[in-house]
Coordinates of C-alpha atoms in Angstrom, one line a residue:
Chain A
A278 CA 197.1 156.9 100.7
Q279 CA 194.8 155.4 98.0
S280 CA 193.5 157.9 95.1
V281 CA 192.0 158.3 91.9
S282 CA 191.9 160.5 88.9
Q283 CA 189.8 160.8 86.6
H284 CA 191.0 163.3 84.2
N285 CA 188.0 164.3 82.1
H286 CA 185.1 165.8 83.9
H287 CA 182.9 166.3 80.9
V288 CA 183.1 164.7 77.5
I289 CA 180.9 165.5 74.8
L290 CA 180.5 163.1 71.5
S291 CA 178.6 162.3 68.7
E292 CA 177.2 158.8 68.0
A293 CA 179.5 156.6 66.5
A294 CA 182.2 158.2 68.1
S295 CA 185.0 156.3 69.6
L296 CA 185.5 156.8 73.6
E297 CA 188.5 156.6 75.7
L298 CA 187.9 158.1 79.7
G299 CA 191.4 158.6 81.7
C300 CA 191.5 156.5 85.1
N301 CA 195.1 156.8 87.2
Y302 CA 195.0 155.5 90.4
S303 CA 197.8 155.7 93.3
Y304 CA 198.4 152.7 95.4
G305 CA 201.5 150.6 96.0
G306 CA 200.2 147.1 96.3
T307 CA 198.0 144.7 94.3
V308 CA 194.8 146.5 93.5
N309 CA 191.4 145.5 91.8
L310 CA 190.1 148.0 89.5
F311 CA 186.6 149.0 88.6
W312 CA 184.4 151.3 86.4
Y313 CA 181.0 152.0 87.2
V314 CA 178.4 153.7 85.6
Q315 CA 175.0 155.8 86.9
Y316 CA 172.4 156.5 84.0
P317 CA 170.4 159.0 84.1
G318 CA 167.8 158.3 86.9
Q319 CA 169.4 155.1 87.8
H320 CA 171.3 153.6 90.6
L321 CA 174.9 153.3 90.1
Q322 CA 175.8 149.9 88.9
L323 CA 179.4 147.7 88.2
L324 CA 180.1 148.2 84.1
L325 CA 183.7 145.9 84.7
K326 CA 186.0 144.8 87.2
Y327 CA 190.1 143.7 87.0
F328 CA 191.2 141.7 89.4
S329 CA 193.6 139.3 87.7
G330 CA 194.7 137.8 84.7
D331 CA 194.5 139.2 81.6
P332 CA 194.4 143.1 81.7
L333 CA 192.2 143.6 78.8
V334 CA 188.7 143.4 80.8
K335 CA 185.4 143.4 78.7
G336 CA 182.2 144.3 80.5
I337 CA 178.7 145.2 79.6
K338 CA 177.5 147.1 76.6
G339 CA 180.5 146.7 74.6
F340 CA 182.8 148.5 77.1
E341 CA 186.3 147.4 77.9
A342 CA 189.3 148.4 79.7
E343 CA 193.0 147.8 80.3
F344 CA 195.1 147.7 83.2
I345 CA 198.6 148.8 82.3
K346 CA 200.6 148.1 85.7
S347 CA 203.4 150.5 84.7
K348 CA 201.2 153.5 84.2
F349 CA 199.0 152.8 86.8
S350 CA 196.3 153.4 84.7
F351 CA 192.8 151.7 83.7
N352 CA 191.3 153.5 80.8
L353 CA 187.6 153.0 79.5
R354 CA 187.0 152.3 75.7
K355 CA 184.5 151.6 73.8
P356 CA 184.3 151.6 69.7
S357 CA 181.4 153.5 68.8
V358 CA 179.4 155.1 71.3
Q359 CA 175.4 155.4 71.5
W360 CA 173.1 158.1 72.4
S361 CA 171.9 155.5 75.3
D362 CA 175.7 155.2 76.8
T363 CA 174.9 159.2 78.5
A364 CA 175.7 158.5 81.9
E365 CA 178.4 159.6 84.5
Y366 CA 181.1 157.3 84.5
F367 CA 183.1 156.4 87.8
C368 CA 186.6 155.0 88.1
A369 CA 187.4 152.7 91.5
V370 CA 190.1 150.9 93.3
N371 CA 190.8 148.6 96.3
G372 CA 193.7 147.2 97.4
Y373 CA 194.1 143.5 98.9
S374 CA 194.8 145.0 102.2
S375 CA 191.6 146.8 102.3
A376 CA 189.9 144.4 100.2
S377 CA 186.0 146.0 100.9
K378 CA 187.5 149.5 100.8
I379 CA 186.6 151.0 97.4
I380 CA 188.0 154.4 96.6
F381 CA 186.4 156.4 93.7
G382 CA 187.1 158.9 91.3
S383 CA 185.4 162.3 91.0
G384 CA 183.5 160.5 87.8
T385 CA 183.2 161.7 84.0
R386 CA 179.9 162.9 82.7
L387 CA 179.5 161.6 79.2
S388 CA 177.1 163.2 76.7
I389 CA 176.1 161.8 73.8
R390 CA 174.7 163.9 70.8
P391 CA 172.3 162.3 68.8
Chain B
G90 CA 164.5 140.1 92.8
A91 CA 164.2 143.4 95.1
G92 CA 167.4 145.2 95.1
V93 CA 168.7 147.7 98.1
S94 CA 166.2 149.8 99.5
Q95 CA 167.3 153.1 101.2
T96 CA 164.6 155.2 103.2
P97 CA 163.9 158.2 103.3
S98 CA 164.6 159.0 99.2
N99 CA 164.9 162.8 100.6
K100 CA 165.3 164.2 104.1
V101 CA 165.5 168.2 104.8
T102 CA 166.5 169.1 108.3
E103 CA 167.7 171.9 110.3
K104 CA 171.4 172.3 111.5
G105 CA 171.6 171.1 115.0
K106 CA 169.1 168.2 114.6
Y107 CA 169.3 164.2 114.3
V108 CA 168.6 162.2 111.4
E109 CA 168.7 158.8 110.7
L110 CA 168.7 157.3 107.4
R111 CA 168.1 153.3 106.8
C112 CA 169.0 151.0 104.0
D113 CA 167.5 147.4 103.1
P114 CA 170.2 145.3 101.5
I115 CA 169.6 142.4 99.2
S116 CA 168.1 139.3 101.0
G117 CA 171.0 137.0 102.2
H118 CA 174.0 139.9 101.5
T119 CA 176.3 139.7 104.5
A120 CA 178.1 142.7 103.4
L121 CA 177.0 146.2 103.7
Y122 CA 178.6 149.4 102.7
W123 CA 177.8 153.3 103.6
Y124 CA 179.1 155.9 101.3
R125 CA 178.6 159.4 100.7
Q126 CA 178.5 161.9 97.6
S127 CA 178.8 164.9 97.6
L128 CA 178.1 167.3 94.7
G129 CA 180.1 167.0 91.9
Q130 CA 182.4 164.3 93.4
G131 CA 182.6 160.6 93.4
P132 CA 181.1 158.4 96.4
E133 CA 183.0 158.4 99.5
F134 CA 183.4 155.4 102.0
L135 CA 182.5 155.7 105.3
I136 CA 181.8 152.4 106.9
Y137 CA 181.2 148.5 106.0
F138 CA 179.9 146.1 107.7
Q139 CA 180.1 142.1 107.8
G140 CA 177.3 140.9 109.4
T141 CA 176.5 142.4 112.5
G142 CA 180.0 143.9 113.2
A143 CA 181.5 147.2 111.6
A144 CA 184.5 145.6 110.0
D145 CA 186.2 148.8 108.9
D146 CA 184.6 152.4 109.9
S147 CA 187.5 154.5 109.0
G148 CA 185.7 156.3 106.5
L149 CA 183.4 158.2 109.1
P150 CA 184.3 161.6 109.3
N151 CA 183.8 162.2 113.1
D152 CA 181.8 160.9 116.4
R153 CA 178.7 162.5 114.8
F154 CA 178.6 159.7 112.5
F155 CA 177.5 156.1 113.4
A156 CA 175.9 152.9 112.3
V157 CA 174.4 150.0 113.2
R158 CA 173.2 146.8 111.6
P159 CA 171.8 144.7 114.8
E160 CA 170.2 141.7 113.3
G161 CA 173.1 141.4 110.2
S162 CA 170.4 143.1 107.5
V163 CA 168.7 146.3 107.7
S164 CA 171.5 149.0 108.6
T165 CA 170.7 152.6 110.1
L166 CA 173.4 155.6 109.6
K167 CA 173.3 158.0 112.4
I168 CA 174.2 161.6 112.2
Q169 CA 174.1 163.5 115.4
R170 CA 174.2 167.4 115.2
T171 CA 174.0 167.9 111.7
E172 CA 176.2 170.6 109.9
R173 CA 175.6 172.1 106.7
G174 CA 178.2 170.3 105.4
D175 CA 176.7 166.7 106.0
S176 CA 174.6 167.6 103.1
A177 CA 175.1 165.0 100.5
V178 CA 173.5 162.1 98.9
Y179 CA 174.2 158.9 101.1
L180 CA 174.6 155.4 99.4
C181 CA 174.0 151.9 100.4
A182 CA 175.3 148.9 99.0
S183 CA 175.5 145.6 99.4
S184 CA 177.3 142.3 98.3
L185 CA 176.8 138.7 99.0
S186 CA 180.2 138.2 100.6
P187 CA 182.8 140.9 101.2
S188 CA 185.5 139.5 98.3
L189 CA 184.9 142.4 95.9
S190 CA 187.1 140.5 92.9
T191 CA 184.6 137.6 92.8
D192 CA 181.1 139.4 94.1
T193 CA 179.7 142.4 93.0
Q194 CA 178.5 145.5 95.2
Y195 CA 174.8 146.4 94.2
F196 CA 174.0 150.2 95.2
G197 CA 170.7 151.7 96.5
P198 CA 169.1 154.8 95.0
G199 CA 170.5 157.1 97.8
T200 CA 169.1 159.3 100.3
R201 CA 169.2 163.2 99.7
L202 CA 170.0 164.7 103.0
T203 CA 170.1 169.0 102.8
V204 CA 170.8 170.6 106.3
L205 CA 169.2 173.6 106.4

């Protein structure tokens, strides 16, 4: 069965620090990978996604993620965080055999100290 | 334009009662999804519609849960004989097509269901 693991439940950083949130997935086939973000009081929204091609994916607000197939990982990075990045971040996966069913991780809460 | 809307925003009910949760997708979106999010967890897939038909209902936890989308637009998630464990935020999402490689899921604000 597909699953997604996010290793950090809560991360606290100061502004301008670099960010890396871990994500590993379990799936025995070709996958699409996603990062979603939920800012306080807002809807869940797509941050970036990988489905083919360049394994380094760039998203909105300076975020990027790298798909490493051999490690089943899709870690999210940002070189310098801002207070406005405070949010909950969810990694997700779907497989080509069930292309519209997305499996989410349990989320990482990111708190940025101003 | 208008996003995905869900009503009610909050619903409190008693154990054993029946509830209906409504989702209005973005106009023109053919794919509609229901998820359930419990406290401290990520969204859990329940069911996905392509048009009027349920294309994948493998996430519905048991036969107390049922969803419809009779005209291919608005969808209703129905829960019979509610239990305290059904308490969660129920999220709806829609996308232009079911191909999430090329299209994006847009989520609604959710309905917070509390079963007393």
